């Protein structure tokens, strides 16, 4: 979602806002992203008119001018423009992944949620295919996944976030991989 340039700028205190073009809002106010530079807080997510962006807005986003920011927005993504207010919330906690054993009821609940996601998708079942790719290639980026599936990057990110909300996926390096829960689910444990 956020480029390395933005992440480094937020961590250094030089960037406090990001402007992204999305087909629909893909982040929630009050959420946190665990990234390579640490925890990034999202304080607000507001749809804005790019024509009304000022040079001051651009500087808070790490650009020299509003024209430069608008040019960047024109090149990346489709849809509405959203302003994200960002903060550096400190280093990401070091989590030691413990083996997970899923009970019958928990496995059934995951199966139901994946089935619900599959049935609601116009393209048909997709969840297990994405989970298998993440198992085979930990750290795969959403852009690579999108290219493989011939789908927009924003849609692939949204899919991965849905799986992440179920606790099956976690950030790995610059991309995504299976969480301990996701590995246990696919491994039958």
Coordinates of N, CA and C in Angstrom, one line a residue:
X1 N 0.8 -1.2 0.0 CA 0.0 0.0 0.0 C 0.9 1.3 0.0
X2 N 1.9 1.3 0.9 CA 2.7 2.5 1.0 C 4.1 2.1 0.4
X3 N 4.7 3.0 -0.4 CA 6.0 2.8 -1.0 C 7.1 2.9 0.1
X4 N 8.2 2.3 -0.2 CA 9.4 2.4 0.7 C 9.8 3.9 0.9
X5 N 9.6 4.7 -0.1 CA 10.0 6.1 0.1 C 9.0 6.8 1.2
X6 N 7.8 6.4 1.1 CA 6.8 7.0 2.1 C 7.1 6.4 3.4
X7 N 7.3 5.1 3.5 CA 7.6 4.5 4.8 C 8.8 5.1 5.5
X8 N 9.9 5.3 4.7 CA 11.1 5.9 5.3 C 10.9 7.3 5.7
X9 N 10.1 8.0 4.9 CA 9.8 9.4 5.3 C 9.0 9.5 6.6
X10 N 8.0 8.6 6.7 CA 7.2 8.6 7.9 C 8.0 8.3 9.1
X11 N 8.9 7.3 9.0 CA 9.8 6.9 10.1 C 10.7 8.0 10.5
X12 N 11.2 8.8 9.5 CA 12.1 9.9 9.8 C 11.3 11.2 10.3
X13 N 10.0 11.1 10.2 CA 9.2 12.3 10.6 C 9.1 13.4 9.5
X14 N 9.5 13.0 8.3 CA 9.5 14.0 7.2 C 8.2 13.9 6.4
X15 N 7.4 12.8 6.5 CA 6.2 12.7 5.8 C 5.1 12.4 6.8
X16 N 4.0 13.1 6.8 CA 2.9 12.9 7.7 C 1.6 12.6 7.0
X17 N 1.6 12.7 5.7 CA 0.4 12.4 4.9 C 0.8 11.6 3.7
X18 N -0.1 10.8 3.2 CA 0.1 10.1 1.9 C -1.2 10.3 1.1
X19 N -1.1 10.4 -0.2 CA -2.3 10.6 -1.1 C -2.2 9.4 -2.0
X20 N -3.3 8.6 -2.0 CA -3.4 7.4 -2.8 C -4.7 7.4 -3.6
X21 N -4.6 6.8 -4.8 CA -5.8 6.7 -5.7 C -6.3 5.2 -5.6
X22 N -7.5 5.1 -5.1 CA -8.1 3.7 -4.8 C -9.5 3.7 -5.5
X23 N -9.9 2.5 -5.9 CA -11.3 2.3 -6.4 C -12.3 2.5 -5.2
X24 N -11.9 2.1 -4.0 CA -12.7 2.3 -2.8 C -11.7 2.4 -1.7
X25 N -12.2 2.9 -0.5 CA -11.3 3.1 0.6 C -10.8 1.8 1.1
X26 N -9.4 1.7 1.1 CA -8.8 0.4 1.5 C -8.1 0.4 2.8
X27 N -8.2 1.5 3.6 CA -7.7 1.5 4.9 C -8.7 2.2 5.9
X28 N -8.6 1.9 7.1 CA -9.5 2.4 8.1 C -8.7 3.3 9.1
X29 N -9.4 4.4 9.5 CA -8.7 5.3 10.5 C -8.5 4.5 11.8
X30 N -7.4 4.8 12.4 CA -7.1 4.1 13.7 C -6.4 2.8 13.5
X31 N -6.2 2.4 12.3 CA -5.5 1.1 12.1 C -4.0 1.3 12.1
X32 N -3.2 0.2 12.2 CA -1.8 0.3 12.2 C -1.3 -0.7 11.2
X33 N -0.2 -0.4 10.5 CA 0.5 -1.2 9.6 C 1.8 -1.6 10.1
X34 N 2.1 -2.9 10.1 CA 3.4 -3.4 10.5 C 4.2 -3.5 9.3
X35 N 5.3 -2.6 9.2 CA 6.1 -2.5 8.0 C 7.5 -2.8 8.2
X36 N 8.3 -2.8 7.2 CA 9.8 -3.0 7.3 C 10.4 -1.9 8.2
X37 N 9.9 -0.7 8.3 CA 10.5 0.4 9.1 C 9.9 0.5 10.5
X38 N 8.8 -0.3 10.7 CA 8.2 -0.3 12.0 C 6.7 -0.1 11.9
X39 N 6.0 0.3 13.0 CA 4.6 0.4 13.0 C 4.2 1.8 12.4
X40 N 3.3 1.8 11.4 CA 2.8 3.1 10.9 C 1.3 3.2 11.2
X41 N 1.0 4.3 11.9 CA -0.4 4.5 12.3 C -1.1 5.3 11.3
X42 N -2.4 5.0 11.1 CA -3.3 5.7 10.1 C -4.3 6.4 10.9
X43 N -4.1 7.8 11.0 CA -5.0 8.6 11.8 C -6.3 9.0 11.2
X44 N -6.3 9.2 9.9 CA -7.5 9.6 9.2 C -7.4 9.1 7.7
X45 N -8.5 8.8 7.1 CA -8.6 8.5 5.7 C -9.8 9.3 5.2
X46 N -9.4 10.3 4.3 CA -10.4 11.2 3.8 C -10.3 11.3 2.3
X47 N -11.5 11.2 1.6 CA -11.5 11.4 0.1 C -11.3 12.9 -0.1
X48 N -10.4 13.2 -1.1 CA -10.1 14.6 -1.4 C -10.2 14.8 -2.9
X49 N -10.3 16.1 -3.3 CA -10.3 16.4 -4.7 C -8.9 16.8 -5.1
X50 N -8.2 16.1 -6.0 CA -6.8 16.4 -6.3 C -6.6 17.8 -6.8
X51 N -7.6 18.4 -7.4 CA -7.5 19.8 -7.9 C -7.4 20.8 -6.8
X52 N -7.8 20.4 -5.6 CA -7.7 21.3 -4.4 C -6.5 21.1 -3.6
X53 N -5.6 20.2 -4.0 CA -4.4 20.0 -3.2 C -3.4 21.2 -3.3
X54 N -2.8 21.5 -2.2 CA -1.9 22.7 -2.1 C -0.5 22.3 -2.1
X55 N 0.4 23.2 -2.2 CA 1.8 22.9 -2.1 C 2.1 22.4 -0.7
X56 N 1.4 23.0 0.3 CA 1.7 22.6 1.7 C 1.2 21.1 1.9
X57 N 0.1 20.7 1.3 CA -0.3 19.3 1.3 C 0.8 18.4 0.7
X58 N 1.3 18.9 -0.5 CA 2.3 18.1 -1.2 C 3.6 17.9 -0.3
X59 N 4.0 19.0 0.4 CA 5.2 18.9 1.2 C 5.0 17.9 2.4
X60 N 3.8 17.9 3.0 CA 3.5 16.9 4.0 C 3.6 15.5 3.5
X61 N 3.4 15.3 2.2 CA 3.5 14.0 1.6 C 4.8 13.7 0.9
X62 N 5.8 14.6 1.1 CA 7.1 14.4 0.6 C 7.3 14.8 -0.9
X63 N 6.5 15.6 -1.4 CA 6.6 16.2 -2.7 C 7.0 17.7 -2.7
X64 N 7.6 18.2 -3.7 CA 8.0 19.6 -3.8 C 6.8 20.5 -4.1
X65 N 5.8 20.0 -4.8 CA 4.7 20.9 -5.2 C 3.5 20.1 -5.4
X66 N 2.3 20.8 -5.4 CA 1.0 20.1 -5.6 C 1.0 19.6 -7.1
X67 N 1.6 20.2 -8.0 CA 1.7 19.7 -9.4 C 2.4 18.4 -9.4
X68 N 3.5 18.3 -8.7 CA 4.2 17.0 -8.7 C 3.4 15.9 -8.1
X69 N 2.7 16.2 -7.0 CA 1.9 15.2 -6.3 C 0.7 14.8 -7.3
X70 N 0.1 15.8 -7.9 CA -1.0 15.4 -8.9 C -0.5 14.5 -10.0
X71 N 0.7 14.9 -10.5 CA 1.3 14.1 -11.6 C 1.5 12.6 -11.1
X72 N 2.0 12.5 -9.9 CA 2.2 11.1 -9.4 C 0.9 10.4 -9.2
X73 N -0.1 11.1 -8.8 CA -1.4 10.4 -8.6 C -2.0 10.0 -10.0
X74 N -1.7 10.8 -11.0 CA -2.2 10.5 -12.3 C -1.6 9.2 -12.9
X75 N -0.4 8.9 -12.4 CA 0.4 7.7 -12.9 C 0.1 6.5 -12.1
X76 N -0.4 6.6 -10.9 CA -0.6 5.4 -10.1 C -2.0 5.2 -9.6
X77 N -2.6 4.1 -10.0 CA -3.9 3.7 -9.5 C -5.1 4.3 -10.2
X78 N -6.3 3.9 -9.9 CA -7.5 4.4 -10.5 C -8.5 4.7 -9.3
X79 N -9.4 5.5 -9.6 CA -10.5 5.8 -8.7 C -10.3 7.1 -8.0
X80 N -10.9 7.2 -6.8 CA -10.8 8.4 -6.0 C -9.5 8.6 -5.3
X81 N -9.2 9.9 -4.9 CA -7.9 10.2 -4.2 C -8.3 10.3 -2.7
X82 N -7.5 9.6 -1.9 CA -7.6 9.6 -0.5 C -6.4 10.1 0.2
X83 N -6.6 11.0 1.3 CA -5.5 11.5 2.1 C -5.5 10.6 3.3
X84 N -4.3 10.0 3.6 CA -4.1 9.3 4.8 C -3.2 10.1 5.7
X85 N -3.6 10.3 6.9 CA -2.7 11.0 7.9 C -2.0 9.9 8.6
X86 N -0.6 10.0 8.6 CA 0.3 8.9 9.0 C 1.1 9.3 10.2
X87 N 1.5 8.4 11.0 CA 2.4 8.6 12.1 C 3.3 7.4 12.3
X88 N 4.5 7.6 12.8 CA 5.4 6.5 13.1 C 5.1 6.1 14.5
X89 N 4.7 4.9 14.8 CA 4.3 4.5 16.1 C 5.3 3.6 16.8
X90 N 6.5 3.6 16.2 CA 7.6 2.8 16.9 C 8.0 1.6 16.1
X91 N 9.0 0.9 16.6 CA 9.4 -0.4 16.0 C 8.3 -1.4 16.0
X92 N 8.3 -2.3 15.0 CA 7.3 -3.4 15.0 C 7.8 -4.4 16.0
X93 N 6.8 -4.9 16.8 CA 7.2 -5.9 17.8 C 7.7 -7.2 17.1
X94 N 8.7 -7.8 17.7 CA 9.3 -9.0 17.2 C 8.5 -10.1 17.7
X95 N 7.8 -10.8 16.8 CA 6.9 -11.9 17.1 C 7.6 -13.2 16.8
X96 N 7.6 -14.1 17.8 CA 8.1 -15.4 17.5 C 6.9 -16.3 17.2
X97 N 6.9 -16.8 16.0 CA 5.7 -17.6 15.6 C 5.7 -18.9 16.3
X98 N 4.6 -19.1 17.1 CA 4.4 -20.4 17.8 C 3.6 -21.3 16.9
X99 N 3.8 -22.6 16.9 CA 3.0 -23.5 16.1 C 1.5 -23.3 16.6
X100 N 0.7 -23.5 15.6 CA -0.8 -23.3 15.9 C -1.4 -24.7 15.6
X101 N -2.3 -25.1 16.5 CA -3.1 -26.3 16.2 C -4.6 -25.8 16.2
X102 N -5.2 -26.1 15.1 CA -6.6 -25.6 14.9 C -7.5 -26.7 15.3
X103 N -8.5 -26.4 16.1 CA -9.5 -27.3 16.5 C -10.5 -27.5 15.4
X104 N -11.4 -28.5 15.5 CA -12.4 -28.8 14.5 C -13.3 -27.6 14.3
X105 N -13.8 -27.0 15.3 CA -14.7 -25.8 15.2 C -14.0 -24.6 14.6
X106 N -12.7 -24.4 14.9 CA -12.0 -23.2 14.3 C -11.8 -23.5 12.9
X107 N -11.4 -24.7 12.5 CA -11.2 -25.0 11.1 C -12.5 -24.9 10.3
X108 N -13.6 -25.3 10.9 CA -14.9 -25.2 10.2 C -15.3 -23.7 10.0
X109 N -15.0 -22.9 11.0 CA -15.2 -21.4 10.9 C -14.4 -20.8 9.8
X110 N -13.2 -21.2 9.7 CA -12.3 -20.6 8.6 C -12.9 -21.1 7.3
X111 N -13.2 -22.4 7.2 CA -13.8 -22.9 5.9 C -15.1 -22.1 5.5
X112 N -15.9 -21.8 6.5 CA -17.2 -21.1 6.2 C -16.8 -19.7 5.7
X113 N -15.9 -19.0 6.4 CA -15.5 -17.6 5.9 C -14.9 -17.6 4.5
X114 N -14.0 -18.6 4.2 CA -13.4 -18.7 2.9 C -14.5 -19.0 1.9
X115 N -15.4 -19.9 2.2 CA -16.5 -20.2 1.3 C -17.4 -18.9 1.0
X116 N -17.6 -18.1 2.1 CA -18.4 -16.9 1.9 C -17.7 -15.9 1.0
X117 N -16.4 -15.8 1.1 CA -15.6 -14.9 0.3 C -15.6 -15.4 -1.2
X118 N -15.5 -16.7 -1.4 CA -15.5 -17.3 -2.7 C -16.8 -17.1 -3.4
X119 N -17.9 -17.4 -2.7 CA -19.2 -17.3 -3.3 C -19.5 -15.8 -3.7
X120 N -19.1 -14.9 -2.9 CA -19.4 -13.5 -3.2 C -18.5 -12.9 -4.3
X121 N -17.5 -13.6 -4.8 CA -16.6 -13.0 -5.8 C -17.2 -13.3 -7.2
X122 N -17.3 -12.3 -8.0 CA -17.8 -12.6 -9.4 C -16.9 -13.5 -10.2
X123 N -15.6 -13.5 -9.9 CA -14.7 -14.4 -10.6 C -14.7 -15.8 -10.2
X124 N -15.4 -16.1 -9.1 CA -15.5 -17.5 -8.6 C -14.5 -17.7 -7.4
X125 N -14.3 -18.9 -7.1 CA -13.4 -19.2 -5.9 C -12.0 -18.7 -6.2
X126 N -11.4 -18.1 -5.1 CA -10.1 -17.5 -5.3 C -9.2 -17.7 -4.0
X127 N -9.9 -17.9 -2.8 CA -9.1 -17.8 -1.6 C -8.0 -18.9 -1.4
X128 N -8.3 -20.1 -1.8 CA -7.3 -21.2 -1.6 C -6.2 -21.0 -2.6
X129 N -6.5 -20.5 -3.8 CA -5.5 -20.3 -4.8 C -4.5 -19.2 -4.3
X130 N -5.0 -18.1 -3.7 CA -4.1 -17.1 -3.1 C -3.3 -17.7 -1.9
X131 N -4.0 -18.4 -1.1 CA -3.3 -19.0 0.1 C -2.1 -19.9 -0.4
X132 N -2.4 -20.7 -1.4 CA -1.4 -21.6 -1.9 C -0.2 -20.9 -2.5
X133 N -0.5 -19.8 -3.2 CA 0.6 -18.9 -3.8 C 1.5 -18.4 -2.6
X134 N 0.8 -17.9 -1.6 CA 1.5 -17.4 -0.4 C 2.3 -18.4 0.3
X135 N 1.8 -19.7 0.3 CA 2.6 -20.8 0.9 C 3.8 -21.1 0.1
X136 N 3.7 -21.1 -1.2 CA 4.8 -21.5 -2.0 C 5.8 -20.3 -2.1
X137 N 5.4 -19.1 -2.1 CA 6.3 -18.0 -2.3 C 6.1 -16.9 -1.2
X138 N 6.6 -17.2 0.0 CA 6.5 -16.2 1.1 C 7.1 -14.9 0.7
X139 N 6.5 -13.8 1.0 CA 7.1 -12.5 0.6 C 6.6 -12.0 -0.7
X140 N 5.7 -12.7 -1.4 CA 5.3 -12.3 -2.7 C 4.5 -10.9 -2.6
X141 N 4.8 -10.0 -3.5 CA 4.2 -8.7 -3.4 C 2.8 -8.7 -4.1
X142 N 1.9 -7.8 -3.7 CA 0.6 -7.8 -4.3 C 0.7 -7.5 -5.8
X143 N 1.7 -6.7 -6.3 CA 1.8 -6.4 -7.7 C 2.2 -7.7 -8.5
X144 N 3.0 -8.6 -7.9 CA 3.4 -9.8 -8.6 C 2.2 -10.8 -8.6
X145 N 1.4 -10.8 -7.5 CA 0.2 -11.6 -7.5 C -0.8 -11.1 -8.5
X146 N -0.9 -9.8 -8.6 CA -1.9 -9.2 -9.6 C -1.5 -9.6 -11.0
X147 N -0.2 -9.5 -11.3 CA 0.3 -9.8 -12.7 C 0.0 -11.3 -13.0
X148 N 0.2 -12.2 -12.0 CA -0.1 -13.6 -12.3 C -1.5 -13.9 -12.5
X149 N -2.4 -13.1 -11.8 CA -3.8 -13.3 -12.0 C -4.5 -12.4 -13.0
X150 N -3.7 -11.6 -13.6 CA -4.2 -10.6 -14.6 C -5.3 -9.8 -14.0
X151 N -5.1 -9.2 -12.8 CA -6.1 -8.4 -12.1 C -5.4 -7.1 -11.6
X152 N -6.2 -6.1 -11.3 CA -5.6 -4.9 -10.8 C -5.0 -5.1 -9.4
X153 N -3.9 -4.4 -9.2 CA -3.1 -4.5 -7.9 C -4.0 -4.2 -6.7
X154 N -4.8 -3.1 -6.9 CA -5.7 -2.7 -5.7 C -6.6 -3.9 -5.3
X155 N -7.1 -4.6 -6.3 CA -8.1 -5.7 -6.0 C -7.3 -6.9 -5.3
X156 N -6.1 -7.1 -5.7 CA -5.3 -8.2 -5.1 C -4.9 -7.8 -3.7
X157 N -4.6 -6.5 -3.5 CA -4.3 -6.1 -2.1 C -5.6 -6.2 -1.2
X158 N -6.7 -5.9 -1.8 CA -8.0 -6.1 -1.0 C -8.2 -7.5 -0.7
X159 N -7.9 -8.4 -1.6 CA -8.1 -9.9 -1.3 C -7.2 -10.3 -0.2
X160 N -5.9 -9.9 -0.3 CA -4.9 -10.3 0.7 C -5.3 -9.7 2.1
X161 N -5.9 -8.5 2.1 CA -6.3 -7.9 3.4 C -7.5 -8.7 4.0
X162 N -8.4 -9.2 3.1 CA -9.5 -10.0 3.6 C -8.9 -11.3 4.3
X163 N -7.9 -11.9 3.7 CA -7.3 -13.1 4.3 C -6.6 -12.7 5.5
X164 N -6.0 -11.5 5.5 CA -5.2 -11.1 6.7 C -6.2 -10.9 7.9
X165 N -7.4 -10.3 7.6 CA -8.4 -10.1 8.7 C -8.8 -11.4 9.3
X166 N -8.7 -12.5 8.6 CA -9.0 -13.9 9.1 C -7.8 -14.5 9.9
X167 N -6.7 -13.8 9.9 CA -5.5 -14.2 10.6 C -4.7 -15.3 9.8
X168 N -5.0 -15.4 8.5 CA -4.3 -16.4 7.7 C -3.1 -15.9 7.0
X169 N -2.9 -14.6 6.9 CA -1.9 -13.9 6.2 C -1.2 -12.9 7.0
X170 N 0.1 -12.7 6.8 CA 0.8 -11.6 7.6 C 1.9 -11.0 6.6
X171 N 2.3 -9.8 6.9 CA 3.4 -9.2 6.1 C 4.7 -10.0 6.3
X172 N 5.4 -10.2 5.2 CA 6.6 -10.8 5.2 C 7.6 -10.0 4.2
X173 N 8.7 -9.5 4.8 CA 9.6 -8.7 4.0 C 8.8 -7.6 3.3
X174 N 8.9 -7.5 2.0 CA 8.1 -6.5 1.3 C 6.8 -6.9 0.8
X175 N 6.4 -8.1 1.1 CA 5.1 -8.7 0.6 C 4.3 -9.4 1.7
X176 N 3.7 -10.5 1.3 CA 2.9 -11.2 2.2 C 3.2 -12.7 2.2
X177 N 2.9 -13.3 3.3 CA 3.0 -14.8 3.5 C 2.0 -15.3 4.4
X178 N 2.0 -16.6 4.6 CA 1.0 -17.2 5.5 C 1.5 -17.0 6.9
X179 N 0.5 -16.7 7.8 CA 0.7 -16.7 9.2 C 0.8 -18.1 9.8
X180 N 1.1 -18.3 11.0 CA 1.2 -19.6 11.6 C -0.2 -20.2 11.5
X181 N -1.3 -19.4 11.7 CA -2.6 -19.9 11.6 C -2.9 -20.4 10.1
X182 N -2.4 -19.6 9.2 CA -2.6 -20.0 7.8 C -1.9 -21.3 7.4
X183 N -0.7 -21.4 7.9 CA 0.1 -22.6 7.7 C -0.6 -23.8 8.3
X184 N -1.1 -23.6 9.5 CA -1.8 -24.7 10.2 C -3.1 -25.1 9.4
X185 N -3.8 -24.1 8.9 CA -5.0 -24.4 8.1 C -4.7 -25.2 6.9
X186 N -3.7 -24.7 6.1 CA -3.4 -25.5 4.9 C -2.7 -26.8 5.1
X187 N -2.0 -26.9 6.3 CA -1.3 -28.1 6.6 C -2.1 -29.2 7.2
X188 N -3.4 -28.8 7.6 CA -4.3 -29.8 8.2 C -4.1 -29.9 9.7
X189 N -3.3 -28.9 10.3 CA -3.1 -29.0 11.7 C -4.0 -28.2 12.5

